[in-house]
XYZ file of C-alpha atoms in Angstrom:
569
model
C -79.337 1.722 -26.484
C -78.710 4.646 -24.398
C -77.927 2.159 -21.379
C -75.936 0.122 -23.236
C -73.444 3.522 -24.260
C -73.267 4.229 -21.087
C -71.918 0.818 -20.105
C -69.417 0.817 -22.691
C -67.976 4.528 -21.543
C -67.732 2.930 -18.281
C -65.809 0.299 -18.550
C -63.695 2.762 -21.361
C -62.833 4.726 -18.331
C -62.315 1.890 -15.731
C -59.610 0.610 -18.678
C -58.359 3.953 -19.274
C -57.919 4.628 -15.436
C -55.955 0.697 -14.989
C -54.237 1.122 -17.930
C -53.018 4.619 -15.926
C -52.471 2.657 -13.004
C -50.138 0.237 -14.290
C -48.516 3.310 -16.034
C -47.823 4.705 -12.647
C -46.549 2.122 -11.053
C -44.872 0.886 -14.157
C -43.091 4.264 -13.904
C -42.428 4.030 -10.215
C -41.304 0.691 -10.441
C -38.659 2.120 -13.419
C -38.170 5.571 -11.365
C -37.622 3.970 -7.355
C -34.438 2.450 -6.070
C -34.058 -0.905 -5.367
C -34.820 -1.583 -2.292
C -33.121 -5.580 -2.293
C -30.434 -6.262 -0.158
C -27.778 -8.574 -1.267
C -25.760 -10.666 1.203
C -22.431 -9.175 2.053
C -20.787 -12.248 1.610
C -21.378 -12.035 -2.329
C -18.909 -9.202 -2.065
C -16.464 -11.128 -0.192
C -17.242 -15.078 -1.066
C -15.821 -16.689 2.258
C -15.945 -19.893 3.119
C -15.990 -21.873 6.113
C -14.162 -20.483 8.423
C -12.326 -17.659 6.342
C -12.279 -14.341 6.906
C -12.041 -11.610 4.163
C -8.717 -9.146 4.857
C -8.646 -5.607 3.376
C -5.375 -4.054 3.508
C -4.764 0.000 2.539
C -7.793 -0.301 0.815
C -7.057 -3.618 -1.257
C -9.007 -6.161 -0.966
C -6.488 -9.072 -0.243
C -6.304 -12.419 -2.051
C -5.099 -14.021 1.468
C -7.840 -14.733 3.673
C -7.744 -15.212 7.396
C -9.643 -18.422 9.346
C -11.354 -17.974 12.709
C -10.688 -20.773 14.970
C -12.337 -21.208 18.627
C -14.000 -17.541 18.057
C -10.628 -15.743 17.222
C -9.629 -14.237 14.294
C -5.953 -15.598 12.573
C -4.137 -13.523 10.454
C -1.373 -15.441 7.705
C 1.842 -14.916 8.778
C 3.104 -13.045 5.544
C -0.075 -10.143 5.943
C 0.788 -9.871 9.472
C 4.780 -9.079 8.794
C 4.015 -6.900 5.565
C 0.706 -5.098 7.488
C 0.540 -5.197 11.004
C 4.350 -5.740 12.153
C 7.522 -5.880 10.741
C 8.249 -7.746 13.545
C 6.585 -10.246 13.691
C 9.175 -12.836 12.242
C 7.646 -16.139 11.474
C 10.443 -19.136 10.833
C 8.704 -21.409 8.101
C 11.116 -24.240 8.959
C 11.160 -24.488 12.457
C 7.503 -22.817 12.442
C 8.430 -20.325 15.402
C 7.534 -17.087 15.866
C 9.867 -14.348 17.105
C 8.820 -11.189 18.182
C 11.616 -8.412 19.919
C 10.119 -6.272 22.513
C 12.701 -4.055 24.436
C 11.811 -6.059 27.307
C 12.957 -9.481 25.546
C 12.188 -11.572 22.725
C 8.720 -13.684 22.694
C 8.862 -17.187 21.172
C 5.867 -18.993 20.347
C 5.526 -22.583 18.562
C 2.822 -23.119 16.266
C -0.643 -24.873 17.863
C 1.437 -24.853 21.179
C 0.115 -22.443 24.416
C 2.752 -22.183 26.130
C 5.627 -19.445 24.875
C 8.994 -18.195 26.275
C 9.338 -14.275 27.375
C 13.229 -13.774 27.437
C 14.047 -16.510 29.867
C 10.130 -16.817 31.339
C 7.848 -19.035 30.199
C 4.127 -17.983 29.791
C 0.552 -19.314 28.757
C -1.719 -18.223 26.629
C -5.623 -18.806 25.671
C -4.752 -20.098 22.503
C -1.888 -20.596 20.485
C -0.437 -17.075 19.723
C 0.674 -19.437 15.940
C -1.129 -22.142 14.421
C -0.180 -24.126 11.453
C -3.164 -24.609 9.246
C -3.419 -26.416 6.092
C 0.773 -25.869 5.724
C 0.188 -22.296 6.417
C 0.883 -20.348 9.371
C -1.158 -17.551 11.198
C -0.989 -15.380 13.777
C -3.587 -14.906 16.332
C -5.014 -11.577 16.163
C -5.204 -11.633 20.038
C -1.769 -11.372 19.898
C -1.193 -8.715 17.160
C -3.727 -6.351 19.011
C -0.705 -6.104 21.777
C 1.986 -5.642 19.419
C 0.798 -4.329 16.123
C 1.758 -0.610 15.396
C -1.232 0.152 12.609
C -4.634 0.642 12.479
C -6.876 -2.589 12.409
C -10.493 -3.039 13.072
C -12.327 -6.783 13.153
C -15.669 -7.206 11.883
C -18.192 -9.829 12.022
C -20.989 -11.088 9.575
C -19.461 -11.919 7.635
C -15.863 -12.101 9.428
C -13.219 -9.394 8.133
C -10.136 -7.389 9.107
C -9.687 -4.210 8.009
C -5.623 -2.836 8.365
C -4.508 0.459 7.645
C -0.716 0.130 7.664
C 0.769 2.993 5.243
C 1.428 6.030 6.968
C 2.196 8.078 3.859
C -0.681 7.054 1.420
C -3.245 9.657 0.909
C -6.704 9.365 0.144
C -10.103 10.901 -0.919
C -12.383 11.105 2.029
C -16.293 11.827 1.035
C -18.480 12.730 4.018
C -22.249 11.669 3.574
C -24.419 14.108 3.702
C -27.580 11.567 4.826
C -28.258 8.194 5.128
C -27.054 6.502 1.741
C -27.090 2.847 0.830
C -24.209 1.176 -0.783
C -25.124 -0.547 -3.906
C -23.652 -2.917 -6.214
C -23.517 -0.971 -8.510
C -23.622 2.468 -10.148
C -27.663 3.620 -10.580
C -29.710 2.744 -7.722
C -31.315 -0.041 -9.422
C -28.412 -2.628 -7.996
C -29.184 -3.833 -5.019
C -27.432 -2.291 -1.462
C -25.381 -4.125 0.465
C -25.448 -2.035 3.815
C -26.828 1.463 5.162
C -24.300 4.347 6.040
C -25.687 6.961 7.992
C -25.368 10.812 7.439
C -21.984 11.955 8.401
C -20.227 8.655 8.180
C -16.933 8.826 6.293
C -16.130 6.691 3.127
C -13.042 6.220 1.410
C -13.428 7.357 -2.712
C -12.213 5.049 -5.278
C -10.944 7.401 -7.982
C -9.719 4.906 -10.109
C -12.987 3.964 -10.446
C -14.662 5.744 -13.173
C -18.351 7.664 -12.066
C -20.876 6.016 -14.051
C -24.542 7.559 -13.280
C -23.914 10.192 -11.359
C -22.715 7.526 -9.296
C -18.668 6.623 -7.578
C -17.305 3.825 -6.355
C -16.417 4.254 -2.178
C -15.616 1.703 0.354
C -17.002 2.101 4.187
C -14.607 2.399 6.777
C -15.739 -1.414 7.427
C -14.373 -2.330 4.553
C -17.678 -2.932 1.824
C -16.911 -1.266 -1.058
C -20.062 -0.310 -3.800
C -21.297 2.516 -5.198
C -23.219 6.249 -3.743
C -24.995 9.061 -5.837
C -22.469 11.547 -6.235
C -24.748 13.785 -4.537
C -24.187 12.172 -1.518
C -20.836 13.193 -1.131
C -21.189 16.375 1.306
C -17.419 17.371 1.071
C -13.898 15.615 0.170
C -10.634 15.906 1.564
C -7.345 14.374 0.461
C -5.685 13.505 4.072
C -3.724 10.507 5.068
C -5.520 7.785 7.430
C -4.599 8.582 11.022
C -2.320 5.784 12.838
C -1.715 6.429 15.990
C 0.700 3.710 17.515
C 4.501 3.793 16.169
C 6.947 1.270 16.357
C 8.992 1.115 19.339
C 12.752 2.234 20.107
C 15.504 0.316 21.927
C 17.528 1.922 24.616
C 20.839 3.076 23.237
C 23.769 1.885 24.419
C 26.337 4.881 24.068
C 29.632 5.924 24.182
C 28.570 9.427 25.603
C 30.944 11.143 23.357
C 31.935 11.572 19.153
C 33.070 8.541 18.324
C 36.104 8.235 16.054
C 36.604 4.678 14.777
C 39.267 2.884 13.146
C 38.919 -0.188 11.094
C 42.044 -2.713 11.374
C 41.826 -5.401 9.193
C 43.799 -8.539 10.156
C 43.543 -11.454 8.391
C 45.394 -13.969 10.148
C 46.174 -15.045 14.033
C 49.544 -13.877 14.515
C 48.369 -10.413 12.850
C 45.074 -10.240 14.901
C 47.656 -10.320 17.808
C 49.482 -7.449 17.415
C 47.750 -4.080 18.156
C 47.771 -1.554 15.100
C 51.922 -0.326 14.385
C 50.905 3.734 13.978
C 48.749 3.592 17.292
C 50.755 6.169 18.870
C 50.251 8.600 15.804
C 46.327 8.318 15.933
C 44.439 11.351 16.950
C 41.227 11.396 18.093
C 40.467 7.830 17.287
C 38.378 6.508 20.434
C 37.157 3.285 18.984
C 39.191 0.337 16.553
C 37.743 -2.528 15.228
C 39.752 -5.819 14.322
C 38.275 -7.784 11.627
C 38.233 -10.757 13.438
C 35.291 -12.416 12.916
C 33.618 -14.069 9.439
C 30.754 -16.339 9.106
C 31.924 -20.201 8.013
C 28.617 -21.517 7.558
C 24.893 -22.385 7.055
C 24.750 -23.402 10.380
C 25.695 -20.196 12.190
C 28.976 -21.238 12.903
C 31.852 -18.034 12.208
C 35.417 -17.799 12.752
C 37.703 -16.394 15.262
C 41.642 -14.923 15.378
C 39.970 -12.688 18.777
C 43.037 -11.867 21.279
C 42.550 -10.760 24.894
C 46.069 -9.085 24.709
C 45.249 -6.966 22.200
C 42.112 -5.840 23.376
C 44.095 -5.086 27.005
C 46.515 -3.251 24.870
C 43.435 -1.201 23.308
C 42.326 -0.524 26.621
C 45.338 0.842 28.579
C 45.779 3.198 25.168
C 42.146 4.377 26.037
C 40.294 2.806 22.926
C 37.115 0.978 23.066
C 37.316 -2.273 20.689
C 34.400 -3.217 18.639
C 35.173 -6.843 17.009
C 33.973 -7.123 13.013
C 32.337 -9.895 12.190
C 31.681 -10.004 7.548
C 30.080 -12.291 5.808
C 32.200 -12.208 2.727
C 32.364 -16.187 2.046
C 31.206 -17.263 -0.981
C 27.879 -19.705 -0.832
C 26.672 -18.671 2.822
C 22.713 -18.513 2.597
C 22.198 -15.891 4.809
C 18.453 -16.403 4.222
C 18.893 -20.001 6.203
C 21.429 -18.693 8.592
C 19.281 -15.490 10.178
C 15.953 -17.233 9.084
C 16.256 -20.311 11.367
C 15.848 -19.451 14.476
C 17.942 -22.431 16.214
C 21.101 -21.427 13.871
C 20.205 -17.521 14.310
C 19.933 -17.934 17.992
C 23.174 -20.008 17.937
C 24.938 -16.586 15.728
C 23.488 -14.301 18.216
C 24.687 -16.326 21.305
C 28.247 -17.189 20.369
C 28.560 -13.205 19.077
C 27.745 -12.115 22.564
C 30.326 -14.968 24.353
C 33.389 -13.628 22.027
C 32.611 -10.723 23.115
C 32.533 -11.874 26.303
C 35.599 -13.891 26.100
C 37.593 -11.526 24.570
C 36.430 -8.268 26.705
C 35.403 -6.328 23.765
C 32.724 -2.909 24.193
C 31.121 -3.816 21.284
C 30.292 -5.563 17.709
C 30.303 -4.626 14.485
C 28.186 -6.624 12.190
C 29.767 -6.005 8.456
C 26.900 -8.045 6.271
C 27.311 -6.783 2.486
C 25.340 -9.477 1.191
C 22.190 -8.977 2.392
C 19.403 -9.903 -0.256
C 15.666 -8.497 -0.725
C 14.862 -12.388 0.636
C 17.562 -12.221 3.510
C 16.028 -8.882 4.716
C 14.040 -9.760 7.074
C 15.967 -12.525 9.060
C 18.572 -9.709 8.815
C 16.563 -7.275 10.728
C 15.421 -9.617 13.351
C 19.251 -11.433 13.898
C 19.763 -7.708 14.678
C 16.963 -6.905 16.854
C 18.491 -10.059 18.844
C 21.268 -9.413 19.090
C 21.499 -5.629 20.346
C 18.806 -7.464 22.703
C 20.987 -9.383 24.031
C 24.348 -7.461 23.798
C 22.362 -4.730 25.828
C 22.146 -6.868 28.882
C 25.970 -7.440 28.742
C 26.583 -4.183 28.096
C 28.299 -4.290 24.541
C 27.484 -1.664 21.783
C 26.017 -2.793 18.352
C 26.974 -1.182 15.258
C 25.846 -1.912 11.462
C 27.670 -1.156 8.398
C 25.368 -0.167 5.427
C 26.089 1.272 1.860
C 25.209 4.494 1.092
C 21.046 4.913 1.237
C 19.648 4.153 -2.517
C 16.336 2.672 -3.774
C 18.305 -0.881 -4.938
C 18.918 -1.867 -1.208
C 16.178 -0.205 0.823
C 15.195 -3.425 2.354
C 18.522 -2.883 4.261
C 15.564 -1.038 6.021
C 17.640 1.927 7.898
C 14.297 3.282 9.981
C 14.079 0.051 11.526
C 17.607 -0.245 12.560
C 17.791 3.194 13.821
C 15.521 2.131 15.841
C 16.902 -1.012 17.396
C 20.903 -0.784 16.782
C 23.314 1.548 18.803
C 24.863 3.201 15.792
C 23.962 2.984 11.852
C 27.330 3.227 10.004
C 27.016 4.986 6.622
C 29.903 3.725 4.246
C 30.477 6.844 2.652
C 32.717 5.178 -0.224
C 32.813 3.147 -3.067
C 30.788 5.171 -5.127
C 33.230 3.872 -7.932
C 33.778 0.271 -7.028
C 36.304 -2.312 -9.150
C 33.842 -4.248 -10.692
C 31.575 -1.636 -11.655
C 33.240 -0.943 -15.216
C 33.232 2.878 -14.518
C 36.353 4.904 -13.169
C 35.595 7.721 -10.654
C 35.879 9.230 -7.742
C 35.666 6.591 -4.485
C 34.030 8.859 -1.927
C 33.463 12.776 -4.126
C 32.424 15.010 -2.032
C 28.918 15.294 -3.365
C 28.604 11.174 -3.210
C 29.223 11.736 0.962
C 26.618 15.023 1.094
C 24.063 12.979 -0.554
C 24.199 10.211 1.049
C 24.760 11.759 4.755
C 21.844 13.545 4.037
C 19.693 10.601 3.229
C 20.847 8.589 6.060
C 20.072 10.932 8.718
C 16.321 11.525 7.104
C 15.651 8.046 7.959
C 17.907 7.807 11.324
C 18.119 9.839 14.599
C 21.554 11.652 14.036
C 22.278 10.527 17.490
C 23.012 6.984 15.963
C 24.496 7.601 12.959
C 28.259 7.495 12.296
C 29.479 8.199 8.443
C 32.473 6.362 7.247
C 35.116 7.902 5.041
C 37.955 6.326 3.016
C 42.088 6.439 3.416
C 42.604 4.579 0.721
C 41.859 5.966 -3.320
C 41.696 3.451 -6.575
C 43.520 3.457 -9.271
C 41.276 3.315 -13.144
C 42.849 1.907 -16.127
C 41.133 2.372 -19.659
C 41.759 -0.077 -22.581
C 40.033 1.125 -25.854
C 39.152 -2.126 -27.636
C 38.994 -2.642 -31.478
C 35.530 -2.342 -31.283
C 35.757 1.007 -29.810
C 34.229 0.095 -26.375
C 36.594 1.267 -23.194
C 37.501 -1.389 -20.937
C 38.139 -0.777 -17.288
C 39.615 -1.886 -14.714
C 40.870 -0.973 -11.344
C 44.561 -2.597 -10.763
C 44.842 -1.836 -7.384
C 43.873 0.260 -4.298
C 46.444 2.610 -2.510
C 46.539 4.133 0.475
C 47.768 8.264 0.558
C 51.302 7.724 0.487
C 51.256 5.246 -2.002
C 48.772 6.838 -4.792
C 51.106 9.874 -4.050
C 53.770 7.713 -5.105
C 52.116 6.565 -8.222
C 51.674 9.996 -9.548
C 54.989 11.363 -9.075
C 56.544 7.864 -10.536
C 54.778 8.749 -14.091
C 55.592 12.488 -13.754
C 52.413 13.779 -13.642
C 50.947 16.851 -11.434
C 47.426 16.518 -9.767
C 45.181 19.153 -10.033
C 41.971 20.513 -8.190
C 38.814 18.564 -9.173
C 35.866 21.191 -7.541
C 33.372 18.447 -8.581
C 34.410 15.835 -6.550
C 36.387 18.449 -4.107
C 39.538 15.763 -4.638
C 42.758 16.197 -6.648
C 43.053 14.184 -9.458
C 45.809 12.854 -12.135
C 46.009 10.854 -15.121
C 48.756 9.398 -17.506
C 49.356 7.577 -20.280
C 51.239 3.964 -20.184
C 51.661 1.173 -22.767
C 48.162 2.159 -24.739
C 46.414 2.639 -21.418
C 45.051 5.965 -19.975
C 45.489 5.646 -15.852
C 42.935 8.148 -13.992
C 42.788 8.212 -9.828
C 41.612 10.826 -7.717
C 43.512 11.247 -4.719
C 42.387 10.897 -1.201
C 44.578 12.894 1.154
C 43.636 16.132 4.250
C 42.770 18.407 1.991
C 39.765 16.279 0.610
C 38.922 14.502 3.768
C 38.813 17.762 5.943
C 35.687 18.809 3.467
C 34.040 15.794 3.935
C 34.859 16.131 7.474
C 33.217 19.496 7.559
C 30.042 17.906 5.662
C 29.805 15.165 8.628
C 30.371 18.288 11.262
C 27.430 20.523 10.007
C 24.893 16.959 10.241
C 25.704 16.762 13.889
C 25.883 13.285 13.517
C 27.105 10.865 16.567
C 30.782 10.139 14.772
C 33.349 9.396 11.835
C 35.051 5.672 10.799
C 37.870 5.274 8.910
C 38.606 2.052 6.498
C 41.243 1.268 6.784
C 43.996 2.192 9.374
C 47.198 2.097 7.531
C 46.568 3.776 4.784
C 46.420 7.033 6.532
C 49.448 9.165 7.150
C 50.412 10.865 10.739
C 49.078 14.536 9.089
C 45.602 12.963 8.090
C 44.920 12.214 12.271
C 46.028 16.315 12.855
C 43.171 17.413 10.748
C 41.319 14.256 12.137
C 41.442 16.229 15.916
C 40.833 19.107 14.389
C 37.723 18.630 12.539
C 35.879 15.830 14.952
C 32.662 16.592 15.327
């Protein structure tokens, strides 16, 4: 009996000790990480012959495609990432890519590729045409491509860093931490950081655990212990390369311009009638040019005489060319390169033909869509004017966040001079009378031009003329307005004394301004004459900028061009 007791305690405490056993490891199992690794491609789910892009920390819906061993990058990520410009035709399905030493041309799936007038060979097509999509080899963009990119393999990825101004959370690890899937350490990792490695934080993410959501500088993106995180900084990522600068072509002095519209040939022959009361005015520009159609065709009233004429007065002449036709698609115009290459070519033989210094490109209808063929028919064309020694210059309304993709950096970069259009703040088909050009309207936007362009290229624009503002109140009580006509000086001068009415000093717009009553109608202008345009003068004067314009000669008086001399910068 005694034996048999003993027997039975035994096996109590073998039970008692197993049933411990699996306790322990029951509660290791519950208490130990996870020690499975998951594939990497779960995170990114590539297939074939994709590769996964991650772009300022987004995870892109775009994918890339290694072909031959090299990495190809869609053509709209490499423009909006890498390059601005890198200008991909989808039509014609040609790259174009401006370099101050010439434009490069590449066909898609084709080697060979023209450098300026030279034609070259590379390993592999610099664009391919995959699936009716086309990419950009990455072999290519690593010449050219002014942000941060890294490649990665296994599974294939490109990680870009393109904003310069976006700021992050940066977590350094304080040891060797695996990234999970998720946020307790039962997930399983996906890779091994070691200590000191640098991860970006994803504070939108919410910490769940103890645990926050970071993504490696390679791009995998899970979750650490909080405790990991030795320190945090909020910094900006570091991107060395910047984009580069064309040569300027200058005139080596202020430059005073003059616009001179003609609209006609025999009027496009005959140099401006108050030449010999100008002052100071270095530069005029004959609207002579205009775009006709989709096929980069424009039209020309050019005269050699009166560019010889210009000359032996001293000016330089800078022919206009607008776009102001109704139903041009500029988008198919600068985005094709045949017709943009046809624009840029017969710009540059007027000029040649006619003897001008320079051209003056006048596009007001530039859309978001346009922008980009805009920017590169630019880039072209001061490419090419440079070698024939002719001066660009670019019109552009006054800097504001509705037409930003007029994209002033970039053509401060590449164009001779950036002309600010320091008028129309009240415009005739805005349904609001005001001021023109108040003095305020050209501080502002002076300012805001020469934050985003070298003063050395910038040249602010002031107005001659002055609008007139009618205001109808309706039977529903709304005011209607309207703007009957634009005067120069003399003339709005003449309007106010022909209703009897004395102007008085506006300090708000820094203008003198009238108003009368005619035949239920309440008339309201704001005069432009030397009092108002020396202040604005004085405003351009203090920016240091590289010059003045005037729209439009004719409308000036022979006092304005005394102050004119006077208060040149």
């Amino acid at each position: 009996m005694a034996k048999q007791k003993k027997v039975v305690v035994a096996a109590a405490i073998v039970a008692v000790v197993l049933v411990l056993a699996l306790a322990v490891i029951a509660i290791y199992k519950w208490l130990a990480p996870s020690s499975s690794k998951s594939d990497l491609n779960s995170l990114f789910k590539l297939e074939g012959d994709q590769a996964a892009i991650l772009a300022d920390d987004e995870l892109l819906e775009q994918r890339g495609r290694v072909v031959e061993g090299q990495m190809y990058v869609p053509a709209q990520v490499a423009t909006a990432y890498m390059d601005a410009r890198v200008f991909v035709d989808q039509e014609e399905k040609i790259l174009s890519y401006a370099t101050s030493e010439g434009v490069i041309q590449a066909g898609a799936d084709k080697t060979a590729y023209a450098m300026g007038k030279e034609s070259m060979e590379a390993e592999q097509p610099i664009l391919r045409a995959l699936e009716d999509e086309l990419y950009v080899s990455l072999a290519f963009l690593s010449e050219h491509a002014n942000c941060y990119f890294q490649e990665y393999k296994d599974p294939a990825r490109l990680v870009i860093m393109a904003d310069r101004d976006k700021s992050y959370t940066f977590a350094t690890l304080g040891s060797d931490t695996r990234i999970r899937t998720g946020p307790n350490k039962k997930y399983p990792y996906l890779i091994e950081v070691p200590e000191g490695s640098r991860v970006i934080v994803e504070t939108d993410v919410k910490q769940e655990n103890e645990y926050m959501a970071v993504t490696t500088e390679d791009g995998v993106t899970g979750y650490i212990p909080v405790e990991r995180a030795a320190s945090q900084e909020e910094a900006v990522w570091s991107i060395d390369k910047t984009p580069e600068t064309f040569e300027q072509q200058s005139m080596g002095k202020t430059v005073c311009l003059g616009w001179h519209q003609v609209t006609t040939e025999s009027s496009a022959a005959v140099m401006y009638s108050g030449l010999s009361q100008t002052q100071g005015m270095n530069v005029i520009s004959p609207t002579w040019f205009a775009l006709e159609d989709d096929k980069g065709t424009f039209s020309s009233i050019g005269n050699t005489t009166y560019v010889n004429e210009a000359h032996a007065a001293g000016l330089q002449v800078w022919g206009l060319i607008n776009d102001f036709k109704d139903g041009l698609d500029l988008n198919k115009i600068l985005g094709t390169t045949s017709t943009r290459t046809k624009l840029v070519n017969g710009l540059v033989g007027a000029a040649i033909q006619y003897d001008l210094d320079g051209v003056n490109i006048d596009f007001e209808k530039i859309t978001e869509e346009s922008a980009e063929a805009y920017l590169e028919f630019l880039r072209e064309l001061t490419l090419k004017a440079h070698v024939n020694d002719l001066i660009v210059s670019v019109d552009n309304y006054a800097p504001a966040d509705y037409n930003a993709y007029y994209n002033l950096e970039e053509q401060g970069r590449v164009v001779d001079y950036v002309i600010l259009m320091a008028y129309d703040e009240h415009w005739a088909g805005g349904g609001e009378s005001g001021s023109v050009s108040s003095l305020g309207f050209v501080k502002e936007g002076t300012k805001n031009m020469v934050a985003q362009v070298p003063k050395e290229r910038v040249i602010v624009a002031l107005p001659f003329f002055t609008r007139l503002w009618q205001e109808v109140k309706k039977k529903s009580g709304k005011v209607e307005v309207t703007s009957p006509a634009a005067y120069g000086m003399s003339g709005a001068e003449s309007v106010v004394r022909a209703h009897d009415t004395a102007p008085e000093w506006d300090e708000k717009t820094g203008q003198y301004y009238a108003q009368y009553k005619e035949n239920g109608a309440t008339y309201k202008i704001w005069l432009e004459e030397e009092t108002s345009l020396e202040k604005k003068m004085n405003v351009i004067k203090n920016q240091k900028v590289a010059g003045v314009a005037f729209w439009k000669l004719g409308f000036e008086r022979a006092a304005t061009w005394n102050m004119i001399k006077k208060e040149l910068p």
